[in-house]
Coordinates of C-alpha atoms in Angstrom, one line a residue:
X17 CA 0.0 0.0 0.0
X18 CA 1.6 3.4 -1.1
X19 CA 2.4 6.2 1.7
X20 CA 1.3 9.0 0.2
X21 CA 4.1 12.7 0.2
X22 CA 4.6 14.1 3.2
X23 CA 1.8 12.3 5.1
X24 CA 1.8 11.3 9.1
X25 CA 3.0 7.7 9.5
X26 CA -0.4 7.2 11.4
X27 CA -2.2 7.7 8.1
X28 CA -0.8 5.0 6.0
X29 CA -1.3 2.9 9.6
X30 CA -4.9 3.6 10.1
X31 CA -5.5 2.9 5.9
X32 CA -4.2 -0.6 6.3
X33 CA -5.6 -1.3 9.1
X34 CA -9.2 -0.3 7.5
X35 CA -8.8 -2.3 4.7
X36 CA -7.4 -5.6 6.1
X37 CA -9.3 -8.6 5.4
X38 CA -8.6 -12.1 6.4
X39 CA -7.8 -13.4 2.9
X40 CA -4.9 -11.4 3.1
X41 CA -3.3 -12.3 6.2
X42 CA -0.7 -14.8 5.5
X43 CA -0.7 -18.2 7.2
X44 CA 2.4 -17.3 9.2
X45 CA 0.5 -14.1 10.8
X46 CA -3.0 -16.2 11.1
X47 CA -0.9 -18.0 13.5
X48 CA 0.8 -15.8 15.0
X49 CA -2.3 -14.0 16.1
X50 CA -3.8 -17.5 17.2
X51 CA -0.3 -17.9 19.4
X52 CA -1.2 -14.9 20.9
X53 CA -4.7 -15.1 21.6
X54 CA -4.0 -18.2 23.3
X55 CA -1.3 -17.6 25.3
X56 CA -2.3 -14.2 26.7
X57 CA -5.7 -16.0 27.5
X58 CA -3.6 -19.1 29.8
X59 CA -1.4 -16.9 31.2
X60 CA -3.8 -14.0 32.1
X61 CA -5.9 -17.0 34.0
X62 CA -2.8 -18.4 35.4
X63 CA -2.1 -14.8 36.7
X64 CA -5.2 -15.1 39.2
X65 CA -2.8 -17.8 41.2
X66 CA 0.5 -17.3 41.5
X67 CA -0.1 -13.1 40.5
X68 CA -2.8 -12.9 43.4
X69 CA -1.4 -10.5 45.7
X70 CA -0.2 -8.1 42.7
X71 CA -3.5 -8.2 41.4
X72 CA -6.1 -8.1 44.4
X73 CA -6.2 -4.1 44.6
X74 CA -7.7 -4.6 41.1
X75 CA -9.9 -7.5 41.7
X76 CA -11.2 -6.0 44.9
X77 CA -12.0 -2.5 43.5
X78 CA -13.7 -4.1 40.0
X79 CA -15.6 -6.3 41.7
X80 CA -17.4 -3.1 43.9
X81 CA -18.1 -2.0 40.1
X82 CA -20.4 -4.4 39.2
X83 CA -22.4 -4.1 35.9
X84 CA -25.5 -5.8 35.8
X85 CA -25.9 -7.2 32.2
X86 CA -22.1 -6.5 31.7
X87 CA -19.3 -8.3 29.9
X88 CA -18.1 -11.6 32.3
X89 CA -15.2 -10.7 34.0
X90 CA -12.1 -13.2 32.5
X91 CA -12.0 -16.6 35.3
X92 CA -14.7 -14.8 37.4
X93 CA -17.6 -14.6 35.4
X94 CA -18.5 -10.8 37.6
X95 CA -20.7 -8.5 35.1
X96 CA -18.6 -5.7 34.5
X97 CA -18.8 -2.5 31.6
X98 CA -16.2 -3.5 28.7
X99 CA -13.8 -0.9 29.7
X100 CA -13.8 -2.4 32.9
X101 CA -13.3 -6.0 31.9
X102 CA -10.8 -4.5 29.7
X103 CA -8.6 -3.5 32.1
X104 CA -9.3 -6.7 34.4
X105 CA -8.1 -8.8 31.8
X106 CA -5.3 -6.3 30.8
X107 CA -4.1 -6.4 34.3
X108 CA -3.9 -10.0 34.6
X109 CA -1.8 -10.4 31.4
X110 CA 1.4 -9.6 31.9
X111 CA 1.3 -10.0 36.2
X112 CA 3.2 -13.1 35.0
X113 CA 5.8 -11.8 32.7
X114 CA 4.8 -15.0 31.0
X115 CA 3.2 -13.5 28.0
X116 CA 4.7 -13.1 24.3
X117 CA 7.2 -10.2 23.2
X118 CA 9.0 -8.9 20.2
X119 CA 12.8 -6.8 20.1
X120 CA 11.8 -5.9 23.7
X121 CA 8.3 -5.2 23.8
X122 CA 4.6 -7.1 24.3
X123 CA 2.2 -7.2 21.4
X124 CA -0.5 -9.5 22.6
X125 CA -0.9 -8.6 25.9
X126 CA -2.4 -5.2 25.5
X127 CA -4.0 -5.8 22.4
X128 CA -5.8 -9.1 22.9
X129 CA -6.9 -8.1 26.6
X130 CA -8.6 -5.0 24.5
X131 CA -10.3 -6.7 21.9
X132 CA -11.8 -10.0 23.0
X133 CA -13.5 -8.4 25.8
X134 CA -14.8 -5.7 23.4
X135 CA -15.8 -8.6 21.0
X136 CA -18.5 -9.6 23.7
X137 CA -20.6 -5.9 23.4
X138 CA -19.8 -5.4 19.8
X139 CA -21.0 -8.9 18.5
X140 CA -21.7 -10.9 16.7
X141 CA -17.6 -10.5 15.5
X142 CA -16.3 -13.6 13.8
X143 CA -12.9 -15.2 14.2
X144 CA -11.2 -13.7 11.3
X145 CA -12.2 -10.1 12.1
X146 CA -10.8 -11.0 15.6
X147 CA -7.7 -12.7 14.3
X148 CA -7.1 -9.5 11.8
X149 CA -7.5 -7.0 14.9
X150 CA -5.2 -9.0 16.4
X151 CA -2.8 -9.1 14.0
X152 CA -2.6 -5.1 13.4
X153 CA -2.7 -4.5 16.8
X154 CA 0.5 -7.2 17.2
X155 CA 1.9 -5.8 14.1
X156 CA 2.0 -1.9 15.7
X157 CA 3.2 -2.5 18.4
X158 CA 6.4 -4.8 17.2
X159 CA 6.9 -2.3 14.0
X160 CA 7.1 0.5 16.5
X161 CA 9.9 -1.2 18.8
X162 CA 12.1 -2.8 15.7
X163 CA 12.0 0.8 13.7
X164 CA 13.9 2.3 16.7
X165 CA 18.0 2.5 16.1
X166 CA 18.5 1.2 20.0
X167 CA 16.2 -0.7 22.4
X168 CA 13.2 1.6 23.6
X169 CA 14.3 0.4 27.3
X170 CA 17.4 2.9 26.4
X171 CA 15.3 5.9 26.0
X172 CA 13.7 5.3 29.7
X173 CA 10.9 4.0 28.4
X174 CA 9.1 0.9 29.6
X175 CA 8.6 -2.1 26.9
X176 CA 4.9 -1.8 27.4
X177 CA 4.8 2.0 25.9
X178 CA 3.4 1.2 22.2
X179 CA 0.9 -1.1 24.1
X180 CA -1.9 1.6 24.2
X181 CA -1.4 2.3 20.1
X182 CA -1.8 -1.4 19.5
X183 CA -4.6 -1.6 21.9
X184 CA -6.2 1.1 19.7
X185 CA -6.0 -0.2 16.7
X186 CA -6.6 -3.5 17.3
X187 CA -10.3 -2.6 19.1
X188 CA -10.6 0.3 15.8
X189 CA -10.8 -3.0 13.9
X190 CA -13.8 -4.7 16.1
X191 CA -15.6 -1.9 15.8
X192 CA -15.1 -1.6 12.2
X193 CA -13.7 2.2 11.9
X194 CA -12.8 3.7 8.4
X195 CA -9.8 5.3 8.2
X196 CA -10.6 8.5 9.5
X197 CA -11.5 7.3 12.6
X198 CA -9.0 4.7 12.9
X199 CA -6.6 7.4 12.5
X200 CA -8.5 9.7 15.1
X201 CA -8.3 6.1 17.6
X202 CA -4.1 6.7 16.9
X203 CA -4.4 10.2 17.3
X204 CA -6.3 9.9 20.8
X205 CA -4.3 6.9 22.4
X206 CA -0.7 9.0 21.4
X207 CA -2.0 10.9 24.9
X208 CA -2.5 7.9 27.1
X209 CA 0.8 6.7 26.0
X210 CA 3.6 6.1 28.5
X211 CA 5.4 3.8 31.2
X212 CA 8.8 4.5 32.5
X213 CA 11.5 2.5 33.2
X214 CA 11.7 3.2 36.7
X215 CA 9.0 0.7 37.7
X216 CA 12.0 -1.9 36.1
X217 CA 14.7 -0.7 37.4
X218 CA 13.4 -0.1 40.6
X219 CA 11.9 -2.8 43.5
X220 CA 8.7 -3.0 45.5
X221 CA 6.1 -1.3 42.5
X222 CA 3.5 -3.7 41.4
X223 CA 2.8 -1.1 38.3
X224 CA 5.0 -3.8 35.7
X225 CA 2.7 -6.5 36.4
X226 CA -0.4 -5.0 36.0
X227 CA 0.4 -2.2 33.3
X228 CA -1.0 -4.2 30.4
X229 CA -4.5 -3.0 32.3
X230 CA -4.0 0.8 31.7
X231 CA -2.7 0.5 28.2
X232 CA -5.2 -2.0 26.6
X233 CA -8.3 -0.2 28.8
X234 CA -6.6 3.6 27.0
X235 CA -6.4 1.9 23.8
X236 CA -9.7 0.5 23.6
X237 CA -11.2 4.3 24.8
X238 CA -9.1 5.9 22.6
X239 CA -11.2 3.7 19.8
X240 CA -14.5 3.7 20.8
X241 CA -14.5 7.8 21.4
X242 CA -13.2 7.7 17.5
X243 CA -16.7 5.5 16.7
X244 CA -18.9 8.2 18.0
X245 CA -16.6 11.3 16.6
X246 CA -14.5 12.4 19.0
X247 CA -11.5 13.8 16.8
X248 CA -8.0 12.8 17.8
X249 CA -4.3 14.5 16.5
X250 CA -3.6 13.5 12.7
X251 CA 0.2 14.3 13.4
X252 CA 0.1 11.7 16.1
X253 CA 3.5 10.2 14.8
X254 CA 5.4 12.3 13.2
X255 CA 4.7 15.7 14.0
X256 CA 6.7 18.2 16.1
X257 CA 5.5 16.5 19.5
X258 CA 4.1 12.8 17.9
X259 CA 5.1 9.3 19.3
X260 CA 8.7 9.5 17.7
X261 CA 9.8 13.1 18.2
X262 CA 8.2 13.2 21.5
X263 CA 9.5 9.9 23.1
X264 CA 12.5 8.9 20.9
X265 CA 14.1 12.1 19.4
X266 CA 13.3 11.1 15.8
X267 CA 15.9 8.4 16.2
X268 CA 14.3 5.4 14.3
X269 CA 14.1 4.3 10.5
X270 CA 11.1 5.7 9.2
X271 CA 11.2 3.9 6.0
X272 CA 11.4 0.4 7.9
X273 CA 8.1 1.6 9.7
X274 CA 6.9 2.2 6.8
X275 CA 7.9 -0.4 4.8
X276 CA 5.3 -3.0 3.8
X277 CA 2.4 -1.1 5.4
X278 CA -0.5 -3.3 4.2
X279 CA 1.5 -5.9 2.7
X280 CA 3.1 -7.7 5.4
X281 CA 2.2 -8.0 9.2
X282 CA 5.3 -8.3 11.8
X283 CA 3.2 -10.5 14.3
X284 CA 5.5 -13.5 12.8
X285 CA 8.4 -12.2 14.6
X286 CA 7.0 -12.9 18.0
X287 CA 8.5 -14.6 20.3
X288 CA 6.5 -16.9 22.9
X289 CA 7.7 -17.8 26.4
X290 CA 8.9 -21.2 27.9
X291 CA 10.1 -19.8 31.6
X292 CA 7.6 -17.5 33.3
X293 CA 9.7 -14.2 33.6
X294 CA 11.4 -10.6 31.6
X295 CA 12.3 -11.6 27.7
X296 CA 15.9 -10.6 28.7
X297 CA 16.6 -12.9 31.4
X298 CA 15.8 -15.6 28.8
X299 CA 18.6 -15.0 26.6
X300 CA 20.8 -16.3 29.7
X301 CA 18.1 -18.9 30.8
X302 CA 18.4 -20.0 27.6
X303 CA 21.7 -20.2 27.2
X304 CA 22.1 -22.4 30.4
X305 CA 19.5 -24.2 29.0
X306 CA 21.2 -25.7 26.0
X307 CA 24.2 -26.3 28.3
X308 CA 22.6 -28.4 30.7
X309 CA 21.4 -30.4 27.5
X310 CA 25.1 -30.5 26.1
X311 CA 25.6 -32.4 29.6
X312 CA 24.5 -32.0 33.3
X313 CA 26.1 -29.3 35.8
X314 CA 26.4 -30.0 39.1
X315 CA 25.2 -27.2 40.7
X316 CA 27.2 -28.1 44.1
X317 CA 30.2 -27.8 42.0
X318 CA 29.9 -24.1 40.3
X319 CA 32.4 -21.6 42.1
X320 CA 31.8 -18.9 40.0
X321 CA 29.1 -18.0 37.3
X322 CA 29.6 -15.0 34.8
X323 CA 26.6 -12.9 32.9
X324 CA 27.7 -11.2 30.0
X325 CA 25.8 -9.1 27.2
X326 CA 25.5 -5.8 25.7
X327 CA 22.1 -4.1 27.3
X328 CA 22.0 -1.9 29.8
X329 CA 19.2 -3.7 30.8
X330 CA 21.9 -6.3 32.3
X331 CA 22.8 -3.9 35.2
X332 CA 19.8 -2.9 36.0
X333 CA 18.2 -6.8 36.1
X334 CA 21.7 -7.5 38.0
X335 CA 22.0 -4.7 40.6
X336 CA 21.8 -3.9 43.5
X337 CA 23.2 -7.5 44.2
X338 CA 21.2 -7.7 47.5
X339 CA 18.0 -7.2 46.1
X340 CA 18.5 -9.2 42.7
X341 CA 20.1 -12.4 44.5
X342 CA 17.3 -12.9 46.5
X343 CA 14.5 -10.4 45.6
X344 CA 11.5 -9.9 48.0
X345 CA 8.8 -10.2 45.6
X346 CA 7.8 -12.0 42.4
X347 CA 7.5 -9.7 40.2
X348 CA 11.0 -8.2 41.3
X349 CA 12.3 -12.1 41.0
X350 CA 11.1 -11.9 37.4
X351 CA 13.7 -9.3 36.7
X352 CA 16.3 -10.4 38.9
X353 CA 18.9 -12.2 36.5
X354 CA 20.9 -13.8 39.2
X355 CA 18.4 -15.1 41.2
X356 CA 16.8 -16.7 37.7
X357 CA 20.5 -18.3 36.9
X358 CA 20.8 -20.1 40.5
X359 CA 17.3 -21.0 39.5
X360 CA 18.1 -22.6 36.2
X361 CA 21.4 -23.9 37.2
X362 CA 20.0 -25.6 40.1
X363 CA 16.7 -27.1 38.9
X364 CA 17.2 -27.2 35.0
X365 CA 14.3 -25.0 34.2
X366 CA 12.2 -22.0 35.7
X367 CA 8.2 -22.9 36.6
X368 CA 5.3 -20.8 38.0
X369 CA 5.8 -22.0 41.9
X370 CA 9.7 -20.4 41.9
X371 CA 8.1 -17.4 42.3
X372 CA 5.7 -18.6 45.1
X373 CA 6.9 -17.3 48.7
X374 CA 8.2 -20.8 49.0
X375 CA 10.0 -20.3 46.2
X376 CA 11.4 -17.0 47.0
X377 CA 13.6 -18.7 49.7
X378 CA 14.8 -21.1 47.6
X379 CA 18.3 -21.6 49.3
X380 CA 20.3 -23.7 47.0
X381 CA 19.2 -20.8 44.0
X382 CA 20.2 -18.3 46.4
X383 CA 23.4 -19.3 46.8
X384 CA 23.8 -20.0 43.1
X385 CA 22.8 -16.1 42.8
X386 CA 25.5 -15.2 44.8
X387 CA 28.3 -16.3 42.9
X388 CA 26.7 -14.4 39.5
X389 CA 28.8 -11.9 38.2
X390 CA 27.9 -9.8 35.1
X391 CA 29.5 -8.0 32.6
X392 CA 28.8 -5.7 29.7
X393 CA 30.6 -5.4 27.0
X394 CA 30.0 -3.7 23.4
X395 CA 30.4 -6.8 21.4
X396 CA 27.3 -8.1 22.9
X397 CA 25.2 -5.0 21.2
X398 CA 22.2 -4.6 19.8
X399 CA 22.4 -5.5 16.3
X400 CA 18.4 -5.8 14.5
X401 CA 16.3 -6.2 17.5
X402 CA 15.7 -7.5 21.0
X403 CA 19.1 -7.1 23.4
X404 CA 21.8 -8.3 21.7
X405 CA 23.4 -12.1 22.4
X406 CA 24.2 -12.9 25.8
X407 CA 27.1 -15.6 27.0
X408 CA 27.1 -17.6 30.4
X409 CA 30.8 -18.7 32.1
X410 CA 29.9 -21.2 35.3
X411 CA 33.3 -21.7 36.7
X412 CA 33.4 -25.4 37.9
X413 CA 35.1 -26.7 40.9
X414 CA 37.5 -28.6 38.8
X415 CA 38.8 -25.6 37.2
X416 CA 36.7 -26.0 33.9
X417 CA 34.4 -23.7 32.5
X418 CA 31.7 -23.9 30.4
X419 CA 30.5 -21.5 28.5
X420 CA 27.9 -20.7 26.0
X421 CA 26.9 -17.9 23.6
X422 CA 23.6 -17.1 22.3
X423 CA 21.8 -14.8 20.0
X424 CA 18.2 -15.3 20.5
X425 CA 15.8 -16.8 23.3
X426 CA 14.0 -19.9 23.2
X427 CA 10.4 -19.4 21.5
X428 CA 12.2 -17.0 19.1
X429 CA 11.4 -17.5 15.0
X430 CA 14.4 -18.6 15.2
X431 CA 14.2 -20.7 18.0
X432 CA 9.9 -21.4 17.7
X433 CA 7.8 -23.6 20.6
X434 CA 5.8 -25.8 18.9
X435 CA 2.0 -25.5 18.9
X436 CA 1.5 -28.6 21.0
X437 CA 4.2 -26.9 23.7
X438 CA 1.8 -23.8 23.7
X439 CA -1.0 -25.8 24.5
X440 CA 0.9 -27.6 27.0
X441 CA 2.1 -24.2 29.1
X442 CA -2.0 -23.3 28.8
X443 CA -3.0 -26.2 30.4
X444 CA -0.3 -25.6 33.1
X445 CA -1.4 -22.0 33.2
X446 CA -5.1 -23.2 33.9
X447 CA -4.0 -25.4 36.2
X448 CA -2.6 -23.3 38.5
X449 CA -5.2 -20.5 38.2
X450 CA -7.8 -19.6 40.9
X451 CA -10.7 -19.9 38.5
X452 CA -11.2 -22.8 38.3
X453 CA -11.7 -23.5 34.8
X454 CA -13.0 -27.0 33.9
X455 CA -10.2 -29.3 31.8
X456 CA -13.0 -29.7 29.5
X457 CA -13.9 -25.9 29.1
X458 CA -10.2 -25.6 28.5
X459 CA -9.6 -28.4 26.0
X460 CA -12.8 -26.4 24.3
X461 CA -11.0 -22.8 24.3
X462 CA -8.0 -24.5 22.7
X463 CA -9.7 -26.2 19.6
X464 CA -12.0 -22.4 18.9
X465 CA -9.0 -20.9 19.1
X466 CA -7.0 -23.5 16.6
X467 CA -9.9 -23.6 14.5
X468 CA -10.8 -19.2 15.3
X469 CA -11.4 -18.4 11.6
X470 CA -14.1 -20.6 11.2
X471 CA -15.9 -19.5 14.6
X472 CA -19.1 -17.3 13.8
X473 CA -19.1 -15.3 16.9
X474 CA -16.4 -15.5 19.1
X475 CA -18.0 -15.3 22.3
X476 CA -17.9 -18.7 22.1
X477 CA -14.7 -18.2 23.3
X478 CA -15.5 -16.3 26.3
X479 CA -18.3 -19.1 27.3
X480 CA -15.6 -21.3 28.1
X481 CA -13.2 -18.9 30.2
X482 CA -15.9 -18.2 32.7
X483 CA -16.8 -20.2 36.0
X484 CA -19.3 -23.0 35.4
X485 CA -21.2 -21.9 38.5
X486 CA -20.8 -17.9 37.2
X487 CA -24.2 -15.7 36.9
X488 CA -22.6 -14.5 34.0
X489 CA -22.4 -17.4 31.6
X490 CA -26.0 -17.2 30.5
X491 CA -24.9 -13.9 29.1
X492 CA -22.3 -15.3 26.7
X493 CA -24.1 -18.1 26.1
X494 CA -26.7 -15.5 24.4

C-alpha cells in the first residue's frame, strides 16, 4: 500500500488497518495471532494464582463495580462495563511476565486483553475479524519497537509503551472504523501513551505486572470515542510532539516503519515464552538451558558463574546485588537475573511456583545467585532487534568452565515452541489459576481458538473462560 508525500505515519497505519481482510493475512500471521490469543488468555488466568497479591487491589475495586448485564469478567464470570473487563483482563496479562514479546516489547498482551473483551458488546464478530485485529494491533506494536536504532528500554521508556497504540487499533478494527476514525483512535491513544523504566529498574512497584491494564483499557477508549466522533491528533507520529519526536528524538528508520504497510504484518516475529519471567533474562536462561542439554552441571560444583551481554538492561536486572540475588517479591524475581541463573542452574528449568513465597527462599538458588557476576561489553550489542546475544561462564570446581553464547531466546522464530508446547504451558497456566476452569472448558477454548477463523461469533470463546457456577455465563451463552 503506497504512503502518500509528506503524510503522518499514522495515516498509512490507520489505511491498512481499515482495509485488512482475512484473505490477506498470511498463514504465518493467522498464526501468530492465534499464538497470541491463546497464550495471553492461559497466562492471564494463570495470573489469578500465583499473580494474586499483585492483582487483588484490582480485583477488589472491580468487583465493587459491578455491571449488571455487563461483559463476564475473564475466570470470574463478575458482570462488569467493557472498559472495565478490559482492564481486568489487561491487568492479569502480563502479572506473570509470561506473555509473548518482540525486540523488547509485548504485542498480545495489550492488544488481545482489549479486543476480546470488546468482541462480547460489539458482537456478533467472527474469528477472522478477531484474528485481523489482532494481528494489526501485534503488528504496531512490534513495528514501532524494531524501527527504533537502539532498544526503547534505552530511551527510559518501559517495553509496554506502544501497548496503548496497538490496543487502539486492534479494538478500531472490532468496531469496524474507516480510516478517519482509525486514525482519530491513533491520534487519541498518542495521549495515554507512556510507562517509565523506573517501575523496572526499581523494587517493590506492582505497576510492571499490572500495566498491560492501563494501556489496553486507553487503547480500547481511545477507539471507541473515535466511533462516535470524537477527533484525535492526525500528526500523532510524526509531527513536532508525535510518538517518535516526542518519546524517541526522531531516532528510528522511518522507512522500515513504513515499509510493507498493508502488505506484510510483523506479528510472525513474536516470540512466545517457555520460563515465566522478563524476555531478557531468557537470553541467559536459555543459554544455560542448552548447556545443561550439552551435559548435566552440578550445581554443588559451580564456584563462579559470569553474565555477559551488551544491554544496559543487564545492570539494572543485576543490581543492587542484594535485592537481585534474593529479591523480596515475584514480580522483582522476574527481573532479577541472578536469582533466575541459581534458579536454572539448580533445577534445570524456571516454573510458576519459583516465584511462590516458598519459592522465594529457595536456598540452594540463592546461593547459586550469589556467585553471578555480570559484565557488559560492546560486542554483545544490539544488532536488528531485542538485546543483543548474551554468553554464560559457570566456573566449575574442577577448574573448567563452560560456557555458552547465544543470539536469541527460546520461542524465538528462530528458536519457535511448537503449537503442542503452547497448548501444553496453557494447560499448566489453567491449572494453576484460581478460576477454576473445567479441563473440559479448556480443551474447548483451545480447539476455537485453533480452528478461530471458522468460529461465527467469538464469544464462544469467552463461554468457556468463565466459571461453570458464574451468573454471568448465561450472558455469553446469548
Amino acid at each position: 500500500m503506497p504512503v502518500r508525500p509528506h503524510e503522518d505515519a499514522s495515516a498509512a497505519i490507520a489505511r491498512a488497518a481499515a482495509s485488512w481482510t482475512f484473505e490477506d493475512l498470511a498463514p504465518a500471521t493467522v498464526d501468530a495471532a492465534k499464538r497470541g490469543i491463546i497464550d495471553t488468555i492461559g497466562v492471564s488466568l494463570a495470573a489469578t494464582g500465583p499473580a494474586g497479591a499483585d492483582v487483588a487491589p484490582v480485583r477488589t475495586w472491580l468487583e465493587d463495580l459491578r455491571a449488571p448485564g455487563g461483559v463476564p469478567a475473564l475466570g470470574y464470570g463478575w458482570p462488569l462495563t467493557s472498559q472495565d473487563a478490559i482492564f481486568w483482563m489487561g491487568a492479569l496479562s502480563h502479572a506473570l511476565d509470561y506473555d509473548d514479546y518482540a525486540d523488547i516489547v509485548h504485542p498480545s498482551a495489550p492488544v488481545v486483553s482489549a479486543v476480546l473483551p470488546l468482541a462480547q458488546v460489539t458482537a456478533p464478530i467472527d474469528g477472522r475479524r478477531l484474528l485481523v485485529a489482532v494481528a494489526v494491533g501485534q503488528d504496531l506494536v512490534a513495528r514501532i519497537a524494531l524501527s527504533l536504532r537502539k532498544s526503547l528500554a534505552d530511551f527510559g521508556w518501559l517495553p509496554a509503551l506502544p501497548g496503548t497504540l496497538g490496543a487502539a487499533l486492534g479494538a478500531a478494527t472490532v468496531l469496524g472504523l474507516d480510516e478517519v476514525r482509525t486514525r482519530n483512535a491513533l491520534g487519541l491513544a498518542l495521549h495515554r501513551t507512556s510507562g517509565t523504566m523506573e517501575a523496572l529498574t526499581g523494587v517493590g512497584s506492582a505497576y510492571r505486572a499490572v500495566r498491560e491494564g492501563f494501556d489496553a483499557q486507553a487503547g480500547a477508549a481511545a477507539a471507541e470515542l473515535a466511533k462516535r466522533g470524537m477527533r484525535g491528533d492526525p500528526n500523532s507520529f510524526d509531527g513536532e510532539f508525535g510518538l517518535f519526536p516526542q518519546f524517541f528524538d526522531n531516532d528510528y528508520d522511518r522507512d522500515f516503519f513504513l515499509a510493507g504497510v498493508g502488505q506484510e504484518l510483523l506479528g510472525p516475529r513474536i516470540t512466545f515464552k517457555p520460563w515465566p519471567c522478563a524476555g531478557h533474562t531468557h537470553l541467559y536462561l536459555t543459554a544455560i538451558s542448552e548447556m545443561q542439554q550439552q551435559a548435566p552441571i552440578a550445581y554443588k560444583d559451580i564456584r563462579r558463574v559470569v553474565v555477559i551481554g551488551g544491554s544496559k538492561v543487564l545492570e539494572q536486572q543485576c543490581e543492587p546485588s542484594a535485592l537481585r540475588t534474593a529479591p523480596p517479591h515475584s514480580i522483582d524475581a522476574k527481573v532479577s537475573i541472578p536469582f533466575l541463573v541459581g534458579k536454572m542452574l539448580r533445577h534445570g528449568t524456571v516454573k510458576l511456583d519459583d516465584f511462590s513465597a516458598q519459592g522465594l527462599r529457595d536456598q540452594d538458588a540463592i546461593d547459586i545467585a550469589n556467585l553471578v557476576e555480570w559484565r557488559l561489553d560492546p560486542a554483545f550489542g544490539r544488532v536488528d532487534e531485542g538485546f543483543g546475544p548474551a554468553r554464560v561462564e559457570v566456573l566449575m570446581a574442577d577448574g573448567t568452565t563452560r560456557s555458552n553464547r547465544v543470539e536469541q531466546s527460546l520461542g524465538h522464530p528462530q528458536k519457535p515452541l511448537p503449537w503442542s508446547q503452547l497448548v501444553e504451558k496453557f494447560h499448566d497456566c489453567l491449572a494453576v489459576s484460581d478460576a477454576r476452569i473445567p479441563m473440559t472448558s479448556a480443551q474447548a477454548v483451545v480447539d476455537l481458538v485453533d480452528d478461530l477463523e471458522n468460529v461465527e461469533d467469538v464469544r464462544q470463546v469467552m463461554r468457556h473462560l468463565v466459571s461453570p457456577n458464574s451468573p454471568a455465563r448465561s450472558h455469553v451463552e446469548r
